[in-house]
């Protein structure tokens, strides 16, 4: 090769290596810019979900104010504050065998309890728990109730010959809003949590179940129609009469509490039998401008089966947390290729479930293998560790907000009933020292609370932050496993005794 050719070859080599380097630098700059875009999205999310204690206190006040408004007049607030006609809760002296059927958001349960007349003699037998087949959620009321009656029939068949010869008393725990006309009857107000059987709205729920049981010639009597929160309160009260509030953190979320009948202004004259009644708040529908709402919440709501409805539930309910996280990841994957370039399932609504969020959030392996596995299941493979850490952070931000808002909800109820140490916003009587320091038990039930440790910890930590160390000592949060179903059966027992 001549000198000239060598020089050309050398020059070409220099040009090639320069352009390779330039491409690489360019790529790095681009990828750094993309990473910055992702970090920006995270920062925005953190800011939008921020819940300093001052903001939580504003939510607390708003809850208490809305509770008053909902009790004052029908439709006076987004909080429906529904009457339950439950004036007395089980006290521990109940006897006999009772059944409960619980239609929740994701599962249905059937169980039998045996009561021996003493608190310590509560025998919960044969708890059956099954996922609700998804086709039932938008079928017809007939299909749904026939399915429930069929499941009950199978449950009874398994009891064998030793079973009772008399009519069985059944509690129907129904985890949806109902306008009660008595403890054992009430019309469905609306579906929540993705159920969509529109012809059922307005129908008497207990009557529908009783009809289906009769069609199968099952000798069972629907003795009470009970919201899941009321079931949890019943079990809480059975074990500890200081229990005055119950909250469910599951697929959906809600709370009930024991209210003085004279405070239920919208129903004066109707309520004569006792000094108090359990009120089902339906707090999932609570709304306040103080709630920290993000663009992801707005989109989730708009694309849900019940837009403009259940705003609080959509920030704290187990059905929704996974989908908020999914939306954030999807957004990041649109501005950068950190989640890969191949098509993933990230754009499929509800594909990321909250139990996966909890598994990722609580992944304590050094390489975050659980996060990698769950992302892989969503079609996102080989993400580097720093991206996996980012996903954990998103789970943390969304769940922290949920836990802290949940605590504000509870503190709002405590404020309304004068158990938050501030004396409440109306009752002068409750300002006395003794009332302020009364021990108050809050019964809590639901898969989100039971299974998602970080949610539980954030909730409990924020409750102490809001109430202060001193008052918090008097507020006991007690988990009630299967409380909604067991407690409803106890409620039926208390009606018989
Ligand atoms: C329902 C409530 C129920 C709560 C928890 C909400 O979607 O409206 O009635 O108590 O979920 O299951």
XYZ file of N, CA and C and ligand atoms in Angstrom, residues 105 174-177 190 192-193 227-229 248 250-255 280 282 310 313, ligand 1:
78
model
N -65.793 -7.387 47.409
C -65.442 -6.800 46.127
C -64.746 -7.799 45.221
N -73.225 -7.580 52.682
C -73.266 -7.079 51.311
C -72.445 -5.794 51.266
N -71.303 -5.840 50.588
C -70.340 -4.729 50.675
C -70.584 -3.644 49.622
N -71.815 -3.158 49.587
C -72.191 -2.109 48.635
C -73.216 -1.201 49.328
N -73.395 0.017 48.813
C -74.303 0.939 49.510
C -75.782 0.562 49.357
N -76.286 1.875 44.486
C -75.443 1.839 43.272
C -74.413 0.738 43.476
N -70.417 -0.459 43.176
C -69.079 0.124 43.230
C -68.090 -0.986 42.849
N -66.808 -0.690 42.874
C -65.736 -1.669 42.718
C -65.840 -2.499 41.436
N -73.831 -4.249 55.969
C -72.641 -3.750 55.278
C -71.404 -4.383 55.934
N -70.345 -4.592 55.158
C -69.155 -5.249 55.726
C -68.557 -4.467 56.902
N -68.629 -3.133 56.836
C -68.081 -2.343 57.946
C -68.871 -2.622 59.233
N -63.120 -0.590 56.710
C -62.673 -1.651 55.807
C -61.703 -1.052 54.796
N -60.136 -2.743 51.824
C -60.035 -3.943 50.991
C -59.996 -3.506 49.541
N -60.735 -4.221 48.704
C -60.874 -3.821 47.301
C -61.416 -2.398 47.260
N -62.442 -2.153 48.102
C -62.979 -0.799 48.291
C -62.670 -0.340 49.705
N -63.258 0.788 50.077
C -63.024 1.259 51.442
C -64.257 1.979 51.973
N -64.453 1.830 53.287
C -65.637 2.427 53.897
C -65.478 2.399 55.408
N -66.355 3.161 56.084
C -66.324 3.169 57.551
C -67.736 3.296 58.088
N -73.658 3.870 58.457
C -72.729 3.478 57.396
C -72.395 4.734 56.588
N -70.340 5.280 54.059
C -69.990 5.195 52.636
C -68.920 6.248 52.316
N -67.078 8.002 44.020
C -66.161 7.255 44.882
C -64.708 7.766 44.771
N -62.366 6.538 47.606
C -62.071 5.110 47.428
C -61.035 4.905 46.323
C -68.822 0.071 49.168
C -69.060 -0.044 50.640
C -68.153 -1.098 51.243
C -66.713 -0.813 50.864
C -65.737 -1.841 51.415
C -67.356 0.258 48.871
O -67.116 0.227 47.499
O -69.547 1.146 48.641
O -70.403 -0.353 50.926
O -68.308 -1.099 52.625
O -66.592 -0.777 49.462
O -66.006 -3.106 50.970
